[in-house]
mmCIF file with all atom_site columns, C-alpha atoms in Angstrom:
data_model
loop_
_atom_site.group_PDB
_atom_site.id
_atom_site.type_symbol
_atom_site.label_atom_id
_atom_site.label_alt_id
_atom_site.label_comp_id
_atom_site.label_asym_id
_atom_site.label_entity_id
_atom_site.label_seq_id
_atom_site.pdbx_PDB_ins_code
_atom_site.Cartn_x
_atom_site.Cartn_y
_atom_site.Cartn_z
_atom_site.occupancy
_atom_site.B_iso_or_equiv
_atom_site.pdbx_formal_charge
_atom_site.auth_seq_id
_atom_site.auth_comp_id
_atom_site.auth_asym_id
_atom_site.auth_atom_id
_atom_site.pdbx_PDB_model_num
ATOM 1   C CA . MET A 1 1   ? 0.321   0.142  0.070   1.00 72.00 ? 1   MET A CA 1
ATOM 2   C CA . SER A 1 2   ? 1.267   3.591  -0.608  1.00 92.00 ? 2   SER A CA 1
ATOM 3   C CA . THR A 1 3   ? 1.717   6.176  2.143   1.00 94.00 ? 3   THR A CA 1
ATOM 4   C CA . VAL A 1 4   ? -0.538  8.861  1.279   1.00 95.00 ? 4   VAL A CA 1
ATOM 5   C CA . LEU A 1 5   ? 0.788   11.142 4.924   1.00 95.00 ? 5   LEU A CA 1
ATOM 6   C CA . LEU A 1 6   ? 3.034   10.452 7.296   1.00 96.00 ? 6   LEU A CA 1
ATOM 7   C CA . ALA A 1 7   ? 2.120   12.954 10.225  1.00 97.00 ? 7   ALA A CA 1
ATOM 8   C CA . ASP A 1 8   ? 5.381   13.560 12.820  1.00 97.00 ? 8   ASP A CA 1
ATOM 9   C CA . ALA A 1 9   ? 4.927   14.481 15.911  1.00 97.00 ? 9   ALA A CA 1
ATOM 10  C CA . VAL A 1 10  ? 2.324   17.418 14.680  1.00 97.00 ? 10  VAL A CA 1
ATOM 11  C CA . GLU A 1 11  ? 0.878   19.814 17.028  1.00 96.00 ? 11  GLU A CA 1
ATOM 12  C CA . LYS A 1 12  ? -1.561  22.562 17.404  1.00 96.00 ? 12  LYS A CA 1
ATOM 13  C CA . TRP A 1 13  ? -2.135  24.769 20.584  1.00 94.00 ? 13  TRP A CA 1
ATOM 14  C CA . TRP A 1 14  ? -5.673  27.011 20.666  1.00 91.00 ? 14  TRP A CA 1
ATOM 15  C CA . SER A 1 15  ? -4.265  28.011 23.729  1.00 89.00 ? 15  SER A CA 1
ATOM 16  C CA . PRO A 1 16  ? -2.050  26.772 26.602  1.00 85.00 ? 16  PRO A CA 1
ATOM 17  C CA . GLU A 1 17  ? -4.438  24.016 28.012  1.00 84.00 ? 17  GLU A CA 1
ATOM 18  C CA . SER A 1 18  ? -6.235  23.048 24.727  1.00 88.00 ? 18  SER A CA 1
ATOM 19  C CA . GLY A 1 19  ? -5.004  22.147 21.577  1.00 91.00 ? 19  GLY A CA 1
ATOM 20  C CA . LEU A 1 20  ? -4.219  18.809 19.932  1.00 95.00 ? 20  LEU A CA 1
ATOM 21  C CA . ARG A 1 21  ? -0.994  17.283 21.272  1.00 95.00 ? 21  ARG A CA 1
ATOM 22  C CA . PRO A 1 22  ? 1.922   15.652 19.536  1.00 96.00 ? 22  PRO A CA 1
ATOM 23  C CA . VAL A 1 23  ? 0.945   12.680 17.548  1.00 96.00 ? 23  VAL A CA 1
ATOM 24  C CA . THR A 1 24  ? 2.521   10.640 15.129  1.00 97.00 ? 24  THR A CA 1
ATOM 25  C CA . PHE A 1 25  ? 1.215   7.933  12.251  1.00 96.00 ? 25  PHE A CA 1
ATOM 26  C CA . SER A 1 26  ? 0.620   7.302  8.714   1.00 95.00 ? 26  SER A CA 1
ATOM 27  C CA . LEU A 1 27  ? -2.306  7.071  6.472   1.00 96.00 ? 27  LEU A CA 1
ATOM 28  C CA . SER A 1 28  ? -1.802  4.759  3.540   1.00 96.00 ? 28  SER A CA 1
ATOM 29  C CA . ALA A 1 29  ? -4.116  3.813  0.325   1.00 96.00 ? 29  ALA A CA 1
ATOM 30  C CA . GLY A 1 30  ? -6.360  1.502  1.182   1.00 96.00 ? 30  GLY A CA 1
ATOM 31  C CA . GLU A 1 31  ? -7.092  1.949  5.189   1.00 96.00 ? 31  GLU A CA 1
ATOM 32  C CA . VAL A 1 32  ? -10.157 3.240  7.039   1.00 97.00 ? 32  VAL A CA 1
ATOM 33  C CA . VAL A 1 33  ? -7.718  4.709  10.339  1.00 97.00 ? 33  VAL A CA 1
ATOM 34  C CA . VAL A 1 34  ? -9.741  5.960  12.998  1.00 97.00 ? 34  VAL A CA 1
ATOM 35  C CA . VAL A 1 35  ? -9.089  8.684  15.872  1.00 97.00 ? 35  VAL A CA 1
ATOM 36  C CA . ARG A 1 36  ? -10.232 8.202  18.701  1.00 94.00 ? 36  ARG A CA 1
ATOM 37  C CA . GLY A 1 37  ? -10.047 10.730 22.162  1.00 91.00 ? 37  GLY A CA 1
ATOM 38  C CA . ARG A 1 38  ? -11.695 12.002 24.746  1.00 88.00 ? 38  ARG A CA 1
ATOM 39  C CA . SER A 1 39  ? -13.737 15.476 24.399  1.00 86.00 ? 39  SER A CA 1
ATOM 40  C CA . GLY A 1 40  ? -10.856 17.871 24.093  1.00 85.00 ? 40  GLY A CA 1
ATOM 41  C CA . SER A 1 41  ? -8.451  15.542 22.654  1.00 91.00 ? 41  SER A CA 1
ATOM 42  C CA . GLY A 1 42  ? -7.868  17.687 19.353  1.00 93.00 ? 42  GLY A CA 1
ATOM 43  C CA . LYS A 1 43  ? -9.471  15.010 17.057  1.00 94.00 ? 43  LYS A CA 1
ATOM 44  C CA . SER A 1 44  ? -11.226 18.057 14.888  1.00 94.00 ? 44  SER A CA 1
ATOM 45  C CA . THR A 1 45  ? -8.377  19.892 15.064  1.00 95.00 ? 45  THR A CA 1
ATOM 46  C CA . LEU A 1 46  ? -6.419  17.125 13.395  1.00 96.00 ? 46  LEU A CA 1
ATOM 47  C CA . LEU A 1 47  ? -8.798  16.931 11.475  1.00 95.00 ? 47  LEU A CA 1
ATOM 48  C CA . SER A 1 48  ? -8.784  20.655 10.412  1.00 94.00 ? 48  SER A CA 1
ATOM 49  C CA . LEU A 1 49  ? -4.573  20.539 10.040  1.00 95.00 ? 49  LEU A CA 1
ATOM 50  C CA . LEU A 1 50  ? -4.704  17.061 7.596   1.00 95.00 ? 50  LEU A CA 1
ATOM 51  C CA . ALA A 1 51  ? -7.678  19.231 5.452   1.00 92.00 ? 51  ALA A CA 1
ATOM 52  C CA . GLY A 1 52  ? -5.577  22.331 4.886   1.00 89.00 ? 52  GLY A CA 1
ATOM 53  C CA . TRP A 1 53  ? -7.713  24.749 6.883   1.00 92.00 ? 53  TRP A CA 1
ATOM 54  C CA . THR A 1 54  ? -5.029  25.378 9.774   1.00 93.00 ? 54  THR A CA 1
ATOM 55  C CA . GLN A 1 55  ? -1.437  24.989 10.166  1.00 94.00 ? 55  GLN A CA 1
ATOM 56  C CA . PRO A 1 56  ? 0.666   23.023 12.668  1.00 96.00 ? 56  PRO A CA 1
ATOM 57  C CA . ASP A 1 57  ? 2.399   25.001 15.106  1.00 96.00 ? 57  ASP A CA 1
ATOM 58  C CA . GLY A 1 58  ? 5.035   21.837 15.361  1.00 97.00 ? 58  GLY A CA 1
ATOM 59  C CA . GLY A 1 59  ? 6.361   18.448 13.983  1.00 97.00 ? 59  GLY A CA 1
ATOM 60  C CA . SER A 1 60  ? 5.876   17.985 10.207  1.00 96.00 ? 60  SER A CA 1
ATOM 61  C CA . LEU A 1 61  ? 3.504   16.393 7.594   1.00 95.00 ? 61  LEU A CA 1
ATOM 62  C CA . THR A 1 62  ? 4.837   14.341 4.625   1.00 94.00 ? 62  THR A CA 1
ATOM 63  C CA . TRP A 1 63  ? 2.155   14.133 2.024   1.00 93.00 ? 63  TRP A CA 1
ATOM 64  C CA . ALA A 1 64  ? 2.458   11.677 -1.381  1.00 92.00 ? 64  ALA A CA 1
ATOM 65  C CA . PRO A 1 65  ? 4.032   13.525 -4.208  1.00 90.00 ? 65  PRO A CA 1
ATOM 66  C CA . GLU A 1 66  ? 0.340   13.515 -5.901  1.00 87.00 ? 66  GLU A CA 1
ATOM 67  C CA . LEU A 1 67  ? -1.159  15.404 -2.637  1.00 86.00 ? 67  LEU A CA 1
ATOM 68  C CA . ALA A 1 68  ? 2.520   17.522 -2.081  1.00 82.00 ? 68  ALA A CA 1
ATOM 69  C CA . ALA A 1 69  ? 1.448   21.044 -3.504  1.00 82.00 ? 69  ALA A CA 1
ATOM 70  C CA . VAL A 1 70  ? -1.383  23.130 -1.789  1.00 72.00 ? 70  VAL A CA 1
ATOM 71  C CA . ALA A 1 71  ? -3.191  23.053 -4.980  1.00 73.00 ? 71  ALA A CA 1
ATOM 72  C CA . ASP A 1 72  ? -3.179  19.199 -5.383  1.00 78.00 ? 72  ASP A CA 1
ATOM 73  C CA . ARG A 1 73  ? -4.023  17.948 -1.999  1.00 81.00 ? 73  ARG A CA 1
ATOM 74  C CA . TRP A 1 74  ? -7.211  21.156 -2.160  1.00 79.00 ? 74  TRP A CA 1
ATOM 75  C CA . THR A 1 75  ? -8.836  18.301 -5.685  1.00 84.00 ? 75  THR A CA 1
ATOM 76  C CA . GLY A 1 76  ? -7.383  15.153 -3.657  1.00 93.00 ? 76  GLY A CA 1
ATOM 77  C CA . ILE A 1 77  ? -8.961  15.475 -0.285  1.00 94.00 ? 77  ILE A CA 1
ATOM 78  C CA . ALA A 1 78  ? -12.719 15.395 0.546   1.00 95.00 ? 78  ALA A CA 1
ATOM 79  C CA . VAL A 1 79  ? -13.949 16.549 3.992   1.00 95.00 ? 79  VAL A CA 1
ATOM 80  C CA . VAL A 1 80  ? -17.122 15.761 5.902   1.00 96.00 ? 80  VAL A CA 1
ATOM 81  C CA . PRO A 1 81  ? -17.007 18.005 8.595   1.00 93.00 ? 81  PRO A CA 1
ATOM 82  C CA . GLN A 1 82  ? -18.800 17.849 11.794  1.00 90.00 ? 82  GLN A CA 1
ATOM 83  C CA . VAL A 1 83  ? -20.937 20.978 10.327  1.00 88.00 ? 83  VAL A CA 1
ATOM 84  C CA . LEU A 1 84  ? -21.629 19.330 7.305   1.00 85.00 ? 84  LEU A CA 1
ATOM 85  C CA . ALA A 1 85  ? -21.252 21.601 4.796   1.00 90.00 ? 85  ALA A CA 1
ATOM 86  C CA . LEU A 1 86  ? -24.015 20.954 2.339   1.00 96.00 ? 86  LEU A CA 1
ATOM 87  C CA . VAL A 1 87  ? -24.753 24.159 -0.108  1.00 97.00 ? 87  VAL A CA 1
ATOM 88  C CA . PRO A 1 88  ? -28.470 24.905 0.881   1.00 97.00 ? 88  PRO A CA 1
ATOM 89  C CA . GLU A 1 89  ? -29.665 26.297 -2.064  1.00 97.00 ? 89  GLU A CA 1
ATOM 90  C CA . LEU A 1 90  ? -28.396 22.749 -3.882  1.00 97.00 ? 90  LEU A CA 1
ATOM 91  C CA . THR A 1 91  ? -30.694 19.585 -3.396  1.00 98.00 ? 91  THR A CA 1
ATOM 92  C CA . VAL A 1 92  ? -29.579 16.445 -2.047  1.00 98.00 ? 92  VAL A CA 1
ATOM 93  C CA . ARG A 1 93  ? -28.856 15.046 -5.504  1.00 97.00 ? 93  ARG A CA 1
ATOM 94  C CA . GLU A 1 94  ? -26.789 18.142 -6.312  1.00 97.00 ? 94  GLU A CA 1
ATOM 95  C CA . ASN A 1 95  ? -24.765 18.249 -3.339  1.00 97.00 ? 95  ASN A CA 1
ATOM 96  C CA . ILE A 1 96  ? -23.105 15.242 -4.176  1.00 97.00 ? 96  ILE A CA 1
ATOM 97  C CA . GLU A 1 97  ? -23.052 15.909 -7.597  1.00 96.00 ? 97  GLU A CA 1
ATOM 98  C CA . SER A 1 98  ? -20.809 19.235 -6.929  1.00 95.00 ? 98  SER A CA 1
ATOM 99  C CA . ALA A 1 99  ? -18.022 16.624 -6.685  1.00 94.00 ? 99  ALA A CA 1
ATOM 100 C CA . VAL A 1 100 ? -18.449 14.635 -9.543  1.00 93.00 ? 100 VAL A CA 1
ATOM 101 C CA . GLY A 1 101 ? -20.700 17.108 -12.143 1.00 86.00 ? 101 GLY A CA 1
ATOM 102 C CA . PRO A 1 102 ? -24.308 16.101 -13.409 1.00 84.00 ? 102 PRO A CA 1
ATOM 103 C CA . ASP A 1 103 ? -23.018 13.242 -16.278 1.00 88.00 ? 103 ASP A CA 1
ATOM 104 C CA . ALA A 1 104 ? -21.589 10.928 -13.027 1.00 91.00 ? 104 ALA A CA 1
ATOM 105 C CA . VAL A 1 105 ? -25.842 9.835  -13.552 1.00 92.00 ? 105 VAL A CA 1
ATOM 106 C CA . HIS A 1 106 ? -25.038 6.210  -12.731 1.00 95.00 ? 106 HIS A CA 1
ATOM 107 C CA . GLU A 1 107 ? -22.064 6.741  -9.292  1.00 95.00 ? 107 GLU A CA 1
ATOM 108 C CA . VAL A 1 108 ? -24.924 9.342  -7.941  1.00 97.00 ? 108 VAL A CA 1
ATOM 109 C CA . ASP A 1 109 ? -27.847 6.666  -8.042  1.00 97.00 ? 109 ASP A CA 1
ATOM 110 C CA . ALA A 1 110 ? -26.030 4.131  -6.792  1.00 97.00 ? 110 ALA A CA 1
ATOM 111 C CA . ILE A 1 111 ? -24.829 6.225  -3.957  1.00 97.00 ? 111 ILE A CA 1
ATOM 112 C CA . LEU A 1 112 ? -28.527 7.259  -3.146  1.00 98.00 ? 112 LEU A CA 1
ATOM 113 C CA . GLN A 1 113 ? -29.959 3.909  -3.010  1.00 97.00 ? 113 GLN A CA 1
ATOM 114 C CA . ARG A 1 114 ? -27.077 2.820  -0.891  1.00 96.00 ? 114 ARG A CA 1
ATOM 115 C CA . LEU A 1 115 ? -27.846 5.354  1.865   1.00 98.00 ? 115 LEU A CA 1
ATOM 116 C CA . ASP A 1 116 ? -31.264 5.519  1.842   1.00 98.00 ? 116 ASP A CA 1
ATOM 117 C CA . LEU A 1 117 ? -31.812 8.925  -0.052  1.00 98.00 ? 117 LEU A CA 1
ATOM 118 C CA . MET A 1 118 ? -32.807 8.036  -2.970  1.00 98.00 ? 118 MET A CA 1
ATOM 119 C CA . ASP A 1 119 ? -36.200 9.220  -1.863  1.00 97.00 ? 119 ASP A CA 1
ATOM 120 C CA . LEU A 1 120 ? -35.555 12.557 -0.764  1.00 97.00 ? 120 LEU A CA 1
ATOM 121 C CA . HIS A 1 121 ? -33.082 13.560 -4.277  1.00 97.00 ? 121 HIS A CA 1
ATOM 122 C CA . ASP A 1 122 ? -35.005 16.569 -4.690  1.00 97.00 ? 122 ASP A CA 1
ATOM 123 C CA . ARG A 1 123 ? -35.116 18.052 -1.344  1.00 98.00 ? 123 ARG A CA 1
ATOM 124 C CA . PHE A 1 124 ? -33.108 20.312 0.140   1.00 98.00 ? 124 PHE A CA 1
ATOM 125 C CA . PRO A 1 125 ? -30.931 20.563 2.995   1.00 97.00 ? 125 PRO A CA 1
ATOM 126 C CA . ASP A 1 126 ? -32.979 22.222 5.264   1.00 96.00 ? 126 ASP A CA 1
ATOM 127 C CA . GLU A 1 127 ? -35.922 19.826 4.423   1.00 98.00 ? 127 GLU A CA 1
ATOM 128 C CA . THR A 1 128 ? -34.088 16.226 5.684   1.00 97.00 ? 128 THR A CA 1
ATOM 129 C CA . SER A 1 129 ? -32.991 15.229 9.292   1.00 97.00 ? 129 SER A CA 1
ATOM 130 C CA . LEU A 1 130 ? -29.430 15.860 10.428  1.00 96.00 ? 130 LEU A CA 1
ATOM 131 C CA . GLY A 1 131 ? -28.948 12.245 9.924   1.00 97.00 ? 131 GLY A CA 1
ATOM 132 C CA . GLN A 1 132 ? -29.888 11.968 6.335   1.00 98.00 ? 132 GLN A CA 1
ATOM 133 C CA . GLN A 1 133 ? -27.421 15.688 5.830   1.00 97.00 ? 133 GLN A CA 1
ATOM 134 C CA . GLN A 1 134 ? -24.795 13.314 7.420   1.00 97.00 ? 134 GLN A CA 1
ATOM 135 C CA . ARG A 1 135 ? -25.503 10.821 5.371   1.00 98.00 ? 135 ARG A CA 1
ATOM 136 C CA . THR A 1 136 ? -25.776 13.047 2.105   1.00 98.00 ? 136 THR A CA 1
ATOM 137 C CA . ALA A 1 137 ? -22.140 14.556 2.966   1.00 97.00 ? 137 ALA A CA 1
ATOM 138 C CA . VAL A 1 138 ? -20.410 11.527 3.153   1.00 98.00 ? 138 VAL A CA 1
ATOM 139 C CA . ALA A 1 139 ? -22.308 10.539 -0.167  1.00 98.00 ? 139 ALA A CA 1
ATOM 140 C CA . ARG A 1 140 ? -20.626 13.835 -1.603  1.00 97.00 ? 140 ARG A CA 1
ATOM 141 C CA . ALA A 1 141 ? -17.071 12.900 -0.303  1.00 97.00 ? 141 ALA A CA 1
ATOM 142 C CA . ALA A 1 142 ? -17.425 9.517  -1.011  1.00 97.00 ? 142 ALA A CA 1
ATOM 143 C CA . VAL A 1 143 ? -18.337 10.121 -4.666  1.00 96.00 ? 143 VAL A CA 1
ATOM 144 C CA . ALA A 1 144 ? -15.295 12.239 -5.226  1.00 93.00 ? 144 ALA A CA 1
ATOM 145 C CA . ALA A 1 145 ? -12.802 9.176  -5.102  1.00 92.00 ? 145 ALA A CA 1
ATOM 146 C CA . PRO A 1 146 ? -10.084 11.310 -3.282  1.00 94.00 ? 146 PRO A CA 1
ATOM 147 C CA . MET A 1 147 ? -6.934  10.007 -2.520  1.00 95.00 ? 147 MET A CA 1
ATOM 148 C CA . LEU A 1 148 ? -7.874  11.340 1.150   1.00 96.00 ? 148 LEU A CA 1
ATOM 149 C CA . LEU A 1 149 ? -11.281 11.429 2.960   1.00 97.00 ? 149 LEU A CA 1
ATOM 150 C CA . LEU A 1 150 ? -11.411 12.952 6.183   1.00 97.00 ? 150 LEU A CA 1
ATOM 151 C CA . ALA A 1 151 ? -14.538 12.054 8.275   1.00 97.00 ? 151 ALA A CA 1
ATOM 152 C CA . ASP A 1 152 ? -15.408 14.103 11.838  1.00 96.00 ? 152 ASP A CA 1
ATOM 153 C CA . GLU A 1 153 ? -17.944 12.007 13.733  1.00 95.00 ? 153 GLU A CA 1
ATOM 154 C CA . PRO A 1 154 ? -20.119 10.891 10.575  1.00 96.00 ? 154 PRO A CA 1
ATOM 155 C CA . THR A 1 155 ? -21.882 8.062  12.095  1.00 96.00 ? 155 THR A CA 1
ATOM 156 C CA . SER A 1 156 ? -22.831 10.571 14.939  1.00 94.00 ? 156 SER A CA 1
ATOM 157 C CA . HIS A 1 157 ? -26.787 10.496 13.761  1.00 95.00 ? 157 HIS A CA 1
ATOM 158 C CA . GLN A 1 158 ? -27.065 7.568  12.751  1.00 97.00 ? 158 GLN A CA 1
ATOM 159 C CA . ASP A 1 159 ? -29.136 4.361  13.552  1.00 97.00 ? 159 ASP A CA 1
ATOM 160 C CA . PRO A 1 160 ? -27.368 0.877  13.703  1.00 96.00 ? 160 PRO A CA 1
ATOM 161 C CA . HIS A 1 161 ? -28.586 0.143  10.041  1.00 97.00 ? 161 HIS A CA 1
ATOM 162 C CA . HIS A 1 162 ? -27.290 3.299  8.789   1.00 97.00 ? 162 HIS A CA 1
ATOM 163 C CA . VAL A 1 163 ? -23.869 2.767  10.775  1.00 97.00 ? 163 VAL A CA 1
ATOM 164 C CA . ARG A 1 164 ? -23.790 -0.247 8.932   1.00 97.00 ? 164 ARG A CA 1
ATOM 165 C CA . ALA A 1 165 ? -24.098 1.225  5.614   1.00 97.00 ? 165 ALA A CA 1
ATOM 166 C CA . LEU A 1 166 ? -22.110 4.534  6.200   1.00 97.00 ? 166 LEU A CA 1
ATOM 167 C CA . LEU A 1 167 ? -19.061 2.365  7.368   1.00 97.00 ? 167 LEU A CA 1
ATOM 168 C CA . GLU A 1 168 ? -19.634 -0.381 4.221   1.00 97.00 ? 168 GLU A CA 1
ATOM 169 C CA . VAL A 1 169 ? -19.380 2.808  2.388   1.00 97.00 ? 169 VAL A CA 1
ATOM 170 C CA . LEU A 1 170 ? -16.402 4.270  3.575   1.00 97.00 ? 170 LEU A CA 1
ATOM 171 C CA . GLN A 1 171 ? -14.700 0.665  3.419   1.00 97.00 ? 171 GLN A CA 1
ATOM 172 C CA . GLU A 1 172 ? -15.316 1.125  -0.391  1.00 96.00 ? 172 GLU A CA 1
ATOM 173 C CA . VAL A 1 173 ? -13.620 3.668  -0.667  1.00 96.00 ? 173 VAL A CA 1
ATOM 174 C CA . ALA A 1 174 ? -10.517 3.110  0.963   1.00 97.00 ? 174 ALA A CA 1
ATOM 175 C CA . GLY A 1 175 ? -10.914 -0.312 -0.913  1.00 96.00 ? 175 GLY A CA 1
ATOM 176 C CA . SER A 1 176 ? -10.991 1.555  -4.580  1.00 95.00 ? 176 SER A CA 1
ATOM 177 C CA . GLY A 1 177 ? -7.360  3.101  -3.303  1.00 95.00 ? 177 GLY A CA 1
ATOM 178 C CA . SER A 1 178 ? -7.846  5.728  -0.904  1.00 96.00 ? 178 SER A CA 1
ATOM 179 C CA . ALA A 1 179 ? -7.175  6.543  2.496   1.00 97.00 ? 179 ALA A CA 1
ATOM 180 C CA . VAL A 1 180 ? -9.003  7.182  5.073   1.00 98.00 ? 180 VAL A CA 1
ATOM 181 C CA . LEU A 1 181 ? -9.401  8.810  8.273   1.00 98.00 ? 181 LEU A CA 1
ATOM 182 C CA . VAL A 1 182 ? -12.074 8.815  10.397  1.00 98.00 ? 182 VAL A CA 1
ATOM 183 C CA . ALA A 1 183 ? -12.718 11.116 13.908  1.00 96.00 ? 183 ALA A CA 1
ATOM 184 C CA . THR A 1 184 ? -15.164 8.391  15.573  1.00 94.00 ? 184 THR A CA 1
ATOM 185 C CA . HIS A 1 185 ? -16.879 6.904  19.137  1.00 90.00 ? 185 HIS A CA 1
ATOM 186 C CA . GLU A 1 186 ? -18.537 4.745  16.972  1.00 93.00 ? 186 GLU A CA 1
ATOM 187 C CA . PRO A 1 187 ? -17.800 1.026  18.323  1.00 94.00 ? 187 PRO A CA 1
ATOM 188 C CA . ALA A 1 188 ? -18.757 -0.393 14.918  1.00 94.00 ? 188 ALA A CA 1
ATOM 189 C CA . VAL A 1 189 ? -16.214 1.902  12.983  1.00 95.00 ? 189 VAL A CA 1
ATOM 190 C CA . VAL A 1 190 ? -13.761 1.372  15.227  1.00 95.00 ? 190 VAL A CA 1
ATOM 191 C CA . GLU A 1 191 ? -13.915 -2.356 15.171  1.00 95.00 ? 191 GLU A CA 1
ATOM 192 C CA . ALA A 1 192 ? -13.553 -2.439 11.600  1.00 94.00 ? 192 ALA A CA 1
ATOM 193 C CA . ALA A 1 193 ? -10.843 0.467  11.306  1.00 95.00 ? 193 ALA A CA 1
ATOM 194 C CA . SER A 1 194 ? -7.131  -1.123 9.954   1.00 93.00 ? 194 SER A CA 1
ATOM 195 C CA . HIS A 1 195 ? -5.623  0.745  12.787  1.00 93.00 ? 195 HIS A CA 1
ATOM 196 C CA . ARG A 1 196 ? -6.260  3.739  15.581  1.00 96.00 ? 196 ARG A CA 1
ATOM 197 C CA . VAL A 1 197 ? -4.960  6.795  15.924  1.00 96.00 ? 197 VAL A CA 1
ATOM 198 C CA . ASP A 1 198 ? -5.255  7.598  19.442  1.00 94.00 ? 198 ASP A CA 1
ATOM 199 C CA . LEU A 1 199 ? -5.032  11.270 21.261  1.00 94.00 ? 199 LEU A CA 1
ATOM 200 C CA . LEU A 1 200 ? -4.104  12.111 24.553  1.00 82.00 ? 200 LEU A CA 1
ATOM 201 C CA . ALA A 1 201 ? -6.621  14.732 26.851  1.00 70.00 ? 201 ALA A CA 1
#
C-alpha cells in the first residue's frame, strides 16, 4: 500500500491548556484509520490540519507526491466536517453531484440508493433530517474518489442500520485506493478500522 501521509509529532495549540498534543502516525491507500480521544483531545483539530484549514505549531506533515502541492491537496482531499457544509440552495442530489458533475448519473444514483437517500434526492438540506444530511455529506465525499477522505464523527446521528451502511461506503472508498481517516467513538467503526490513532487529552 502506498503512503498518502506521514505525520511526525504534529501539534496545534489554541491556548496553553487546549489543543492537539504531538501525534505521530501514517496513512496509506486502502486503509480506514480511526482517530479516538476524549472530548478536547484534538480530533477535529487534527482533521482541520490535514484538510489544510489551519497550520500546525510543531511537527511535520509529509504528503505523497500527488498531494504535495497545496492545489493538489485541495482537489485530492474530501472532507466530511461535523458542521456538514451542504449547500442550502442545492438539492440532496445536486450537493452530491457537486463533487463529480451532473454526468456521473450512475455513481450518484448508486450512492443515493445505498444510503437511503433516493426518495429525498430532490429535497433541499433543510427539508431533511440531520442524519439524512450527514449521509448526504458522506455521499458527496465518497463519490469524489479522493486520495484522502477525512470524516469527523460521520455516524453521530445514525441508527445502527445506517451506521453499517456508512461504514460499508467508507470501506469501499478505501478499497478503491483511497486513505480514509475517521474521527469517531462509534464501536462498529472502531472495530472495523485498519488501525487506530489514540489522542491524549
